[in-house]
PDB file of C-alpha atoms in Angstrom:
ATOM      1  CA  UNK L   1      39.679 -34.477  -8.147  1.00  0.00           C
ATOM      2  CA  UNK L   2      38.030 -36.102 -10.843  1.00  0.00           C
ATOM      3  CA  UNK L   3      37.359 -32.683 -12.505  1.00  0.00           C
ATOM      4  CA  UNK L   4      41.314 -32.155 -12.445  1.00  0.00           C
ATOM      5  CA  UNK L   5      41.987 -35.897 -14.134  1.00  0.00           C
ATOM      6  CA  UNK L   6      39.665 -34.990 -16.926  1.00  0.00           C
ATOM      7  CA  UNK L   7      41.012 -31.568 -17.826  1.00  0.00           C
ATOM      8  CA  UNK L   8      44.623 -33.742 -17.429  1.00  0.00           C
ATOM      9  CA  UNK L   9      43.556 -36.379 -20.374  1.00  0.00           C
ATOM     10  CA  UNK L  10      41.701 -33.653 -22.377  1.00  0.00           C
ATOM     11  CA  UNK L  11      44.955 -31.960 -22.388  1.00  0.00           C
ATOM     12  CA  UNK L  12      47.031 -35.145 -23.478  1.00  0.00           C
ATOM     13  CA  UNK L  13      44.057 -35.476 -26.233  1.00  0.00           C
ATOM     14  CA  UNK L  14      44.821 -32.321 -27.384  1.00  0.00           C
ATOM     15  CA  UNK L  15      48.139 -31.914 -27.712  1.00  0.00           C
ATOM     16  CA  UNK L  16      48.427 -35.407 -29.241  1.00  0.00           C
ATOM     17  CA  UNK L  17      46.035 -34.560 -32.100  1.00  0.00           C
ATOM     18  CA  UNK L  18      47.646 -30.979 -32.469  1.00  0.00           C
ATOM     19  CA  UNK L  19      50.847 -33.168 -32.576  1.00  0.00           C
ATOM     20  CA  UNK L  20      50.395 -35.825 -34.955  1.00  0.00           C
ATOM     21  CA  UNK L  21      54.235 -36.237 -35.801  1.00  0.00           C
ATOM     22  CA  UNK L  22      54.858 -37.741 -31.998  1.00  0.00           C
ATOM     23  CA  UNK L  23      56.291 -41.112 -33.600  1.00  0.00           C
ATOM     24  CA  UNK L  24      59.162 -42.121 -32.757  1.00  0.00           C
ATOM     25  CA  UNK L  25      59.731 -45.444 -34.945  1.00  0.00           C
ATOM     26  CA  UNK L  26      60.998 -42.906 -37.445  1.00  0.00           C
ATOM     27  CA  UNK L  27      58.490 -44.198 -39.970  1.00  0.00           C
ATOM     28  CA  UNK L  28      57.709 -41.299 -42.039  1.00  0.00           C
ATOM     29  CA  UNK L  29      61.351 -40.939 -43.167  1.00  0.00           C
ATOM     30  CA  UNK L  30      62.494 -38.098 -40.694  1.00  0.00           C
ATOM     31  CA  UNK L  31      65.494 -38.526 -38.211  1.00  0.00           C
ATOM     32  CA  UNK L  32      64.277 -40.638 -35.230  1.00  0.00           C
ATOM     33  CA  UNK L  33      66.685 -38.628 -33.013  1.00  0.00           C
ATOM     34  CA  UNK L  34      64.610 -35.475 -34.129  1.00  0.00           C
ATOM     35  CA  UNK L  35      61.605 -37.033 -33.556  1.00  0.00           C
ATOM     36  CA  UNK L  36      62.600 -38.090 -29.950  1.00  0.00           C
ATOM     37  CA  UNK L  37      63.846 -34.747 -28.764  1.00  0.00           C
ATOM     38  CA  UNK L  38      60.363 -33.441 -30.657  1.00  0.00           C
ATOM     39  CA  UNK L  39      58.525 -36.131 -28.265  1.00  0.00           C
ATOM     40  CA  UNK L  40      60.209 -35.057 -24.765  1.00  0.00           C
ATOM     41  CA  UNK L  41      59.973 -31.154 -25.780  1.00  0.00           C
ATOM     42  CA  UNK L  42      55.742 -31.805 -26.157  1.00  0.00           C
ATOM     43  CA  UNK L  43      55.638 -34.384 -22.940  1.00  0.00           C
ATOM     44  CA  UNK L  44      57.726 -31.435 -21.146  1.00  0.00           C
ATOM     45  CA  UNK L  45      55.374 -29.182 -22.415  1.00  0.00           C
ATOM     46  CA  UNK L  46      52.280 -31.688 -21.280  1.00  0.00           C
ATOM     47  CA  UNK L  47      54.189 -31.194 -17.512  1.00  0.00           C
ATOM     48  CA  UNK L  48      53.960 -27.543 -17.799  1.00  0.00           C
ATOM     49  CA  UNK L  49      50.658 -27.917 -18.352  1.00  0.00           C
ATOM     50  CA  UNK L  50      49.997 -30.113 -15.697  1.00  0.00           C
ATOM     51  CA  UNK L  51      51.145 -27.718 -13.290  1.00  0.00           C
ATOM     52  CA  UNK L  52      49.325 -24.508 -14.793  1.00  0.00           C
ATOM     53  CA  UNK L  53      46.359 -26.980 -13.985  1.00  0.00           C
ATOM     54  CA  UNK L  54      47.056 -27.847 -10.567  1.00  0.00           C
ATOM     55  CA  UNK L  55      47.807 -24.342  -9.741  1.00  0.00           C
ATOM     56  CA  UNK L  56      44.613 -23.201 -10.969  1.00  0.00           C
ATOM     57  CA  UNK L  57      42.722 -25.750  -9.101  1.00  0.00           C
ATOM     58  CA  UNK L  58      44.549 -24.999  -5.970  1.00  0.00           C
ATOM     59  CA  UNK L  59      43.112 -21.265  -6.808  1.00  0.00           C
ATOM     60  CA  UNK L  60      39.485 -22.757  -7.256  1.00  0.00           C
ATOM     61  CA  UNK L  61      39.321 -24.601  -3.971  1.00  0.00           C
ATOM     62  CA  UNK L  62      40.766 -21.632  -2.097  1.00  0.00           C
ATOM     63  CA  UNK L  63      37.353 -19.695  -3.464  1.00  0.00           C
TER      64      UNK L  63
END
């Protein structure tokens, strides 16, 4: 369990530093609408993830 919440927040880690443009304040002068759809394509993306994780974990324990 606690193996699988670690690999979860090293993946968030990840992708947030591989994703630096994740603000959605609109800031840096692009289009906060583009920015927003850019945010829930990456946390869709982070869910994906998620469940490659689980299902590989599921495979582990069954070893």
């Amino acid at each position: 369990m606690f193996r699988k919440h670690f690999l979860l927040w090293a993946l968030l880690a990840f992708v947030l530093a591989m994703c630096p443009q994740l603000s959605v304040t609109g800031s840096n002068g692009n289009d906060p609408d583009q920015e927003e759809l850019n945010t829930v394509k990456t946390l869709n993306y982070i869910l994906m993830l998620e469940k490659q994780i689980e299902a590989i974990d599921r495979q582990i324990d069954h070893c």
